mmCIF file with all atom_site columns, C-alpha atoms in Angstrom:
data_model
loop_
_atom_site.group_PDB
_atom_site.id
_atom_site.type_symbol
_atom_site.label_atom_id
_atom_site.label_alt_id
_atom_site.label_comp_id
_atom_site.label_asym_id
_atom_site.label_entity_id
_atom_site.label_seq_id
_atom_site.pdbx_PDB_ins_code
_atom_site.Cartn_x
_atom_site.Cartn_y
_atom_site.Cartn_z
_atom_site.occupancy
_atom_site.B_iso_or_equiv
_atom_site.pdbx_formal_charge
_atom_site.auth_seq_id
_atom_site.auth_comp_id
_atom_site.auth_asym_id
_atom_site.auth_atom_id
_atom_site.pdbx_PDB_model_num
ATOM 1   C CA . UNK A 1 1   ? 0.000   0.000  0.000   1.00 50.00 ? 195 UNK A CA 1
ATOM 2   C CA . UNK A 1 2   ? 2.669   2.147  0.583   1.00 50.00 ? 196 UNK A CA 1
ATOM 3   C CA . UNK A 1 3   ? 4.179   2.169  -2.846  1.00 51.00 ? 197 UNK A CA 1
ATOM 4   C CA . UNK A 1 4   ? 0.545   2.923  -4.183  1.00 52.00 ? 198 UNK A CA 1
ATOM 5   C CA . UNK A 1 5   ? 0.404   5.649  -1.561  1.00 57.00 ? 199 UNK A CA 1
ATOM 6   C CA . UNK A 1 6   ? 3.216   8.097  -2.805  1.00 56.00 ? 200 UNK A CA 1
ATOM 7   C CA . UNK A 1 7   ? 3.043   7.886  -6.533  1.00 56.00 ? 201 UNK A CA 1
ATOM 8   C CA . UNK A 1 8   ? 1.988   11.360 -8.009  1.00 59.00 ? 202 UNK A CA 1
ATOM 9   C CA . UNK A 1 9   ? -0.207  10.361 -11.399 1.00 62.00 ? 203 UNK A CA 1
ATOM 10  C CA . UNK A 1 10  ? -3.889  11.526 -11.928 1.00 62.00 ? 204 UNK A CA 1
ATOM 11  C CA . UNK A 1 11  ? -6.288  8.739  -10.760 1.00 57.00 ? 205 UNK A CA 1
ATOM 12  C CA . UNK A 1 12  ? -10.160 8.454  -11.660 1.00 59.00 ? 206 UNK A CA 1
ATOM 13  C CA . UNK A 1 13  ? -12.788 8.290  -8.821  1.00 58.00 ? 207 UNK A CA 1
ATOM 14  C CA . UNK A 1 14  ? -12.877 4.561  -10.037 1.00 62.00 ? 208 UNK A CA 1
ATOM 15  C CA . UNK A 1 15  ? -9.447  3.875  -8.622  1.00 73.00 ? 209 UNK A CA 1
ATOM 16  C CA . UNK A 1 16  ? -9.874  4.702  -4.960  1.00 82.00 ? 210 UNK A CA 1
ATOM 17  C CA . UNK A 1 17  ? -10.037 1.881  -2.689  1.00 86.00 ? 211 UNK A CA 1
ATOM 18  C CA . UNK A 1 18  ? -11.785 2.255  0.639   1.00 86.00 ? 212 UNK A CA 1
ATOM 19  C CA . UNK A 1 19  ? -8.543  1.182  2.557   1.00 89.00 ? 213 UNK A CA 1
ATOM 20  C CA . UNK A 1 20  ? -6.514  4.010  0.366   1.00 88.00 ? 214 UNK A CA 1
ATOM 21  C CA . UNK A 1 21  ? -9.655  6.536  1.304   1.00 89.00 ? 215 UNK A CA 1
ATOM 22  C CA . UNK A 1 22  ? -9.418  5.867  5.117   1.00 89.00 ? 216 UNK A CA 1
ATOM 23  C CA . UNK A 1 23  ? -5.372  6.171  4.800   1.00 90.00 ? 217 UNK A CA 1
ATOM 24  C CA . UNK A 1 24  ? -5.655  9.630  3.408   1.00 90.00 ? 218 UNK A CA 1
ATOM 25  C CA . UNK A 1 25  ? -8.040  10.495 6.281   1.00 89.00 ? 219 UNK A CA 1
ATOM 26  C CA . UNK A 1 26  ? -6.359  8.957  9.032   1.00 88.00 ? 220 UNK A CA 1
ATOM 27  C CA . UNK A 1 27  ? -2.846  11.293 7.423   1.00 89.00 ? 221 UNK A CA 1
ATOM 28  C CA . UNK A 1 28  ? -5.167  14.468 7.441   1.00 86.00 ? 222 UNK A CA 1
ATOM 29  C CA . UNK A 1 29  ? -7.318  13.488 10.730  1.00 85.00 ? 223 UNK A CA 1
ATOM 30  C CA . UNK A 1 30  ? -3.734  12.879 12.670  1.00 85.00 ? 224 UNK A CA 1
ATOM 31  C CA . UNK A 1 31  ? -2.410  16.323 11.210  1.00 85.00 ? 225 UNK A CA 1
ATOM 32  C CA . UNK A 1 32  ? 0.608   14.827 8.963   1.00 87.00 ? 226 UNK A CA 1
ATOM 33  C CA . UNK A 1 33  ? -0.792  16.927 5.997   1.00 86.00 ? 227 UNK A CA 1
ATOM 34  C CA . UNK A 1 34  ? -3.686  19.079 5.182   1.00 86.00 ? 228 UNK A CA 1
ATOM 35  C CA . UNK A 1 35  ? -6.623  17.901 2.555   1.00 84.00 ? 229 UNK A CA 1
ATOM 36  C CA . UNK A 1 36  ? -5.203  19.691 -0.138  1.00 87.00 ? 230 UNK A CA 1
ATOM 37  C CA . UNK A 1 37  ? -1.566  18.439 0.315   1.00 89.00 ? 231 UNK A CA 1
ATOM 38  C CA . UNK A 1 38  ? -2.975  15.049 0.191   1.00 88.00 ? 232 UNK A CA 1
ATOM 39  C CA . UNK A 1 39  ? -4.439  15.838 -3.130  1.00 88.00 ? 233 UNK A CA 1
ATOM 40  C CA . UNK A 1 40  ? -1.522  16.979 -4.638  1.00 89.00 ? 234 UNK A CA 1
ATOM 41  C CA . UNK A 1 41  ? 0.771   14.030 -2.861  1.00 90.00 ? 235 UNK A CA 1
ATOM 42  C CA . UNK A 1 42  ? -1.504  11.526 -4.279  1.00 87.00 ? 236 UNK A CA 1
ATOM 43  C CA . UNK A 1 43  ? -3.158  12.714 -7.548  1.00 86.00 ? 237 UNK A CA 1
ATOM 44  C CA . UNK A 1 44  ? -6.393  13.827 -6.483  1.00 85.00 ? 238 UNK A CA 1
ATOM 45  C CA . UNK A 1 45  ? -8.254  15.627 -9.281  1.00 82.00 ? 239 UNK A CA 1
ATOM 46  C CA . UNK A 1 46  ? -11.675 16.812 -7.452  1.00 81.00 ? 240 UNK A CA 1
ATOM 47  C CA . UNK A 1 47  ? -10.915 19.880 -4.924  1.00 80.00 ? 241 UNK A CA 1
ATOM 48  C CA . UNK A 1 48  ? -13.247 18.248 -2.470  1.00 84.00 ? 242 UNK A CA 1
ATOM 49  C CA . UNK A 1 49  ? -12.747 14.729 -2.732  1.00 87.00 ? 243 UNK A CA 1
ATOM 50  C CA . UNK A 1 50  ? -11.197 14.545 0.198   1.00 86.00 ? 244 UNK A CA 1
ATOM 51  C CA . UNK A 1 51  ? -13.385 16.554 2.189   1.00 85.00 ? 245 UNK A CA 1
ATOM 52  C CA . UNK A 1 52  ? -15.958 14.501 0.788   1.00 87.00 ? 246 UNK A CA 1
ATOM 53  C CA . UNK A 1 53  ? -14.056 11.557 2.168   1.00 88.00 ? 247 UNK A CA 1
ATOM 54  C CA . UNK A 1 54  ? -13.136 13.000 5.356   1.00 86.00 ? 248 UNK A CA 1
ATOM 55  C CA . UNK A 1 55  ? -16.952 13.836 6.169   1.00 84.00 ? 249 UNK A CA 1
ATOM 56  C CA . UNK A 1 56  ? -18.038 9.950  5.423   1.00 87.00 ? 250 UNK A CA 1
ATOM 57  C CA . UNK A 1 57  ? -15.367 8.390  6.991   1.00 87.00 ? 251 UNK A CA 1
ATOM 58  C CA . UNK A 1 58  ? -13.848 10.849 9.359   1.00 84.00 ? 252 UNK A CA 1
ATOM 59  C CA . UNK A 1 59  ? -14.091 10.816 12.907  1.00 82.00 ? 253 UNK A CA 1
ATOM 60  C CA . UNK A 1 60  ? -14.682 14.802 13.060  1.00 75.00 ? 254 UNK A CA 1
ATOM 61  C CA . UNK A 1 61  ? -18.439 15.664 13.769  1.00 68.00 ? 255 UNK A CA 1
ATOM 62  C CA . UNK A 1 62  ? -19.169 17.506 10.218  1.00 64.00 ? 256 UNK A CA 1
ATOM 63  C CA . UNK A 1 63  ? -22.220 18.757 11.684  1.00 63.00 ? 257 UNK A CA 1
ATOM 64  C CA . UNK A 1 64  ? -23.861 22.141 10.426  1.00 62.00 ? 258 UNK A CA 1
ATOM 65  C CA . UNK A 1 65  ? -23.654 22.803 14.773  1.00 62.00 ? 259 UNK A CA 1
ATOM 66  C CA . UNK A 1 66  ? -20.182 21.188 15.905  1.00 60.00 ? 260 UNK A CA 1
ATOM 67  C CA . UNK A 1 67  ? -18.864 23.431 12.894  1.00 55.00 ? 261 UNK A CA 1
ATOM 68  C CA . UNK A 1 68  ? -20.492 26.375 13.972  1.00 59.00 ? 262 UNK A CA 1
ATOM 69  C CA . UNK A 1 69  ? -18.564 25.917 17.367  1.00 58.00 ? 263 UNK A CA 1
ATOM 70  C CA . UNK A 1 70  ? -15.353 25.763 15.639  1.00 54.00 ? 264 UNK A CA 1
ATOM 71  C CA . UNK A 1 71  ? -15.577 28.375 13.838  1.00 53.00 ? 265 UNK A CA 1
ATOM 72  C CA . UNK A 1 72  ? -16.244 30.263 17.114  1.00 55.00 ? 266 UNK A CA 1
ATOM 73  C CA . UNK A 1 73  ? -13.235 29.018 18.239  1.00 51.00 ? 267 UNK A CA 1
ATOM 74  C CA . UNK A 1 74  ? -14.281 27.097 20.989  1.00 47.00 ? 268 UNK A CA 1
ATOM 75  C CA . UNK A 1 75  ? -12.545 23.537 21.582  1.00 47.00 ? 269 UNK A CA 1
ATOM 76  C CA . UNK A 1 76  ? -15.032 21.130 20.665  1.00 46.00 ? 270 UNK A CA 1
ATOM 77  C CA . UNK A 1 77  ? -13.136 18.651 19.377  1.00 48.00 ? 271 UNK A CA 1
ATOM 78  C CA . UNK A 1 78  ? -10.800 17.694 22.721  1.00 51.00 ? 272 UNK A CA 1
ATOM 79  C CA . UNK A 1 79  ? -12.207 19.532 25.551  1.00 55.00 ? 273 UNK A CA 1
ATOM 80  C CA . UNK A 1 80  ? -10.384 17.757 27.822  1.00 59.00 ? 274 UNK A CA 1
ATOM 81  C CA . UNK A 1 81  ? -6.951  18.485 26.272  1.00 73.00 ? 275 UNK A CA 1
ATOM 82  C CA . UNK A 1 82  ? -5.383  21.751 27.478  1.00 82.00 ? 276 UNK A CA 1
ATOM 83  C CA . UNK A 1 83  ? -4.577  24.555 24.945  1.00 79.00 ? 277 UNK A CA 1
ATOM 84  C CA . UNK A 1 84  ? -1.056  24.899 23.934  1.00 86.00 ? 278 UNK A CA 1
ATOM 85  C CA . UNK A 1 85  ? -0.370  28.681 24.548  1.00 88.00 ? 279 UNK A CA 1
ATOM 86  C CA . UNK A 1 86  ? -0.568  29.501 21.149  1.00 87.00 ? 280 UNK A CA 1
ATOM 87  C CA . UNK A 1 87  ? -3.863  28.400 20.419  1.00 86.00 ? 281 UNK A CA 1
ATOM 88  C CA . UNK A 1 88  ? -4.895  30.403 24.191  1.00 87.00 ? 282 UNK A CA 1
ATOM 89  C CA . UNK A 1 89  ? -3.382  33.647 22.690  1.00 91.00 ? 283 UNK A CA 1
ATOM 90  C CA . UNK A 1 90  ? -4.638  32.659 19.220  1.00 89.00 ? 284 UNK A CA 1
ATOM 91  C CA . UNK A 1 91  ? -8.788  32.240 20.913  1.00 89.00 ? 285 UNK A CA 1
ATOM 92  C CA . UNK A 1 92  ? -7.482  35.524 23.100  1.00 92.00 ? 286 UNK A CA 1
ATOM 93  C CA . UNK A 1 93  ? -6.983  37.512 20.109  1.00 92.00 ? 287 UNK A CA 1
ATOM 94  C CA . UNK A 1 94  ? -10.668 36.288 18.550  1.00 91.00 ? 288 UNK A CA 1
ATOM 95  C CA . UNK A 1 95  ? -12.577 37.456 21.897  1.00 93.00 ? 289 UNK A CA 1
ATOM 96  C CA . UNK A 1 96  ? -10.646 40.910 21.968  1.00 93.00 ? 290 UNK A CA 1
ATOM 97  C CA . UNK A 1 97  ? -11.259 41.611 18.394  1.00 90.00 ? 291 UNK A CA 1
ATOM 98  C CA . UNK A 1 98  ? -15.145 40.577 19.193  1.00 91.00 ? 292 UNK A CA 1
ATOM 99  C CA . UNK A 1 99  ? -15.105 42.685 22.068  1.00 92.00 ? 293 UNK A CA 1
ATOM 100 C CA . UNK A 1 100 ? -13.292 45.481 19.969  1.00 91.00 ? 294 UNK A CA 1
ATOM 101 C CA . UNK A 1 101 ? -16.260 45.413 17.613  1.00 91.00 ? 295 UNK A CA 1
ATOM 102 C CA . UNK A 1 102 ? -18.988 45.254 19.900  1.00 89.00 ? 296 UNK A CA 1
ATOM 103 C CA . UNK A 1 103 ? -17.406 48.411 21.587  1.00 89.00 ? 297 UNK A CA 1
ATOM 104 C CA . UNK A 1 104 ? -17.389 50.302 18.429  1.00 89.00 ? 298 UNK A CA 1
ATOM 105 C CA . UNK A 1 105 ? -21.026 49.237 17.267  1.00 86.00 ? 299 UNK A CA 1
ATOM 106 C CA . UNK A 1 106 ? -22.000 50.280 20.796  1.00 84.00 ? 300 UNK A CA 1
ATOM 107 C CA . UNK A 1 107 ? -20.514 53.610 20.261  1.00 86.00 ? 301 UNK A CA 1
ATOM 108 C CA . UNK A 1 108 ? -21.782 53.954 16.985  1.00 85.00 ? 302 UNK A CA 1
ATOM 109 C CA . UNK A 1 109 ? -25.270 53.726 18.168  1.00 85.00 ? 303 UNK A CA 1
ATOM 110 C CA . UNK A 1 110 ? -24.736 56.328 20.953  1.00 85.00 ? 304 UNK A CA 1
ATOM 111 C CA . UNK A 1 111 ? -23.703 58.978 18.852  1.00 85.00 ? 305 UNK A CA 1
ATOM 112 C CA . UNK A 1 112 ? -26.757 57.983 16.575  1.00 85.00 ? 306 UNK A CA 1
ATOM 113 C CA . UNK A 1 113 ? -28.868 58.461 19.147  1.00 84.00 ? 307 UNK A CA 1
ATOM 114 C CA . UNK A 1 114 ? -27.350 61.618 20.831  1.00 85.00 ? 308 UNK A CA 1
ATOM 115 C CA . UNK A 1 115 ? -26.651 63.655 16.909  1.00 86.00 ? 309 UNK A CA 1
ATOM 116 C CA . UNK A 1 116 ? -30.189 62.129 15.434  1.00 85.00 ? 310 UNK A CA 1
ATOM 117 C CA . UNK A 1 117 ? -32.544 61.857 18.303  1.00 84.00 ? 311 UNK A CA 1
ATOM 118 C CA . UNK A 1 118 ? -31.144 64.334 21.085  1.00 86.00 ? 312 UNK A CA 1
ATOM 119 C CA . UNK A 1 119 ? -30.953 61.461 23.368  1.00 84.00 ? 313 UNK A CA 1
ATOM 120 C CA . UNK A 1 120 ? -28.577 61.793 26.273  1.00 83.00 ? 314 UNK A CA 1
ATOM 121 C CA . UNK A 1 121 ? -26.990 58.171 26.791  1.00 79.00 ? 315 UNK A CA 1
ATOM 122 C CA . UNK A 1 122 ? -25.989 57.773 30.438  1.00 79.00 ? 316 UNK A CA 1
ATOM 123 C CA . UNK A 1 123 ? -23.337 55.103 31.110  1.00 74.00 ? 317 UNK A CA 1
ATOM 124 C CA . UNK A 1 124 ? -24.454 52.862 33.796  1.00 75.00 ? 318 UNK A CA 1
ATOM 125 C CA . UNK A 1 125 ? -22.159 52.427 36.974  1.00 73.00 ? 319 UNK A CA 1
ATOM 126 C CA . UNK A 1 126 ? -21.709 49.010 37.919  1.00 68.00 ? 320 UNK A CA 1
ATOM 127 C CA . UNK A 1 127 ? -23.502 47.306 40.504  1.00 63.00 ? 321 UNK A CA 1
ATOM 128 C CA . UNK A 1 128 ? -26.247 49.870 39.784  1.00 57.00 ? 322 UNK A CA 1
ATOM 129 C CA . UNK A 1 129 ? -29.464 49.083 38.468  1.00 57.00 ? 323 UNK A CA 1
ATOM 130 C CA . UNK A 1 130 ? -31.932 50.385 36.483  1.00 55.00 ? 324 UNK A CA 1
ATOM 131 C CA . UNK A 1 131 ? -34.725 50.094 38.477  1.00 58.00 ? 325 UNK A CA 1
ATOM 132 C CA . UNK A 1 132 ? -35.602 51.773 41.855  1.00 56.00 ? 326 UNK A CA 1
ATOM 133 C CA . UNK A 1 133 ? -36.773 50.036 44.556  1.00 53.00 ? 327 UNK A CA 1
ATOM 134 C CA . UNK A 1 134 ? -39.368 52.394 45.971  1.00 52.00 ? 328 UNK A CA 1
ATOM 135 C CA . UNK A 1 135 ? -42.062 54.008 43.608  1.00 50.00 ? 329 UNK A CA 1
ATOM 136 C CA . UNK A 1 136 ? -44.365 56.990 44.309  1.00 51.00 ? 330 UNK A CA 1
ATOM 137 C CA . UNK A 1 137 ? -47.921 56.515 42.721  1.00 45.00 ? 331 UNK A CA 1
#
């Protein structure tokens, strides 16, 4: 199998054995190369073969929701590995950029409110609330 494995010709869809599919997953599953190294090491014509491959025989939860969650940047797939540091300043970076945004959106609305409508916006202290306890009627 391994002499079949590294030769670099084009190949048909006919031509792809099961066991030579679940190889090429296991090498992209296990990180050794990425999907579209594997179809350049090994010939593969279609750009999402292997995806294709990696969602039916994977073990990766290809789910509309699990990949939702990724792409949030939350650890899904091995919650109960720690982060390496990089990937902690890496998810870090993604909240503070978030946060960035939703401070300027937030601003951007104030000074809507206070140019357009005349609105004074009042920043809340903290540990305040909004409503009083007592009421005169």
């Amino acid at each position: 199998m391994e002499g079949v494995m590294n030769t670099k010709r084009r190949r048909s869809q006919r031509d792809y054995s099961l066991a030579f599919k679940l190889a090429v997953v296991g090498q992209v599953e296990k990180g050794e190369m990425t999907y579209k190294q594997a179809q350049e090491r090994y010939g593969i014509q279609g750009r999402s073969t292997v995806l294709t491959w990696l969602r039916k025989h994977g073990q990766q939860d290809w789910s509309p929701m699990a990949l939702l969650f990724v792409r949030k940047g939350a650890a899904m797939a091995k919650p109960d590995l720690p982060l390496t540091p990089e990937q902690r300043i890496k998810e870090l970076e993604q909240q503070l950029d978030e946060a960035s945004q939703k401070a300027q959106f937030f601003e951007s609305v104030v000074d809507v409110l206070q140019k357009d409508y005349g609105c004074r916006v009042v920043k809340k202290r903290s540990g305040k609330s909004s409503h009083k306890s007592g009421s005169k009627a």
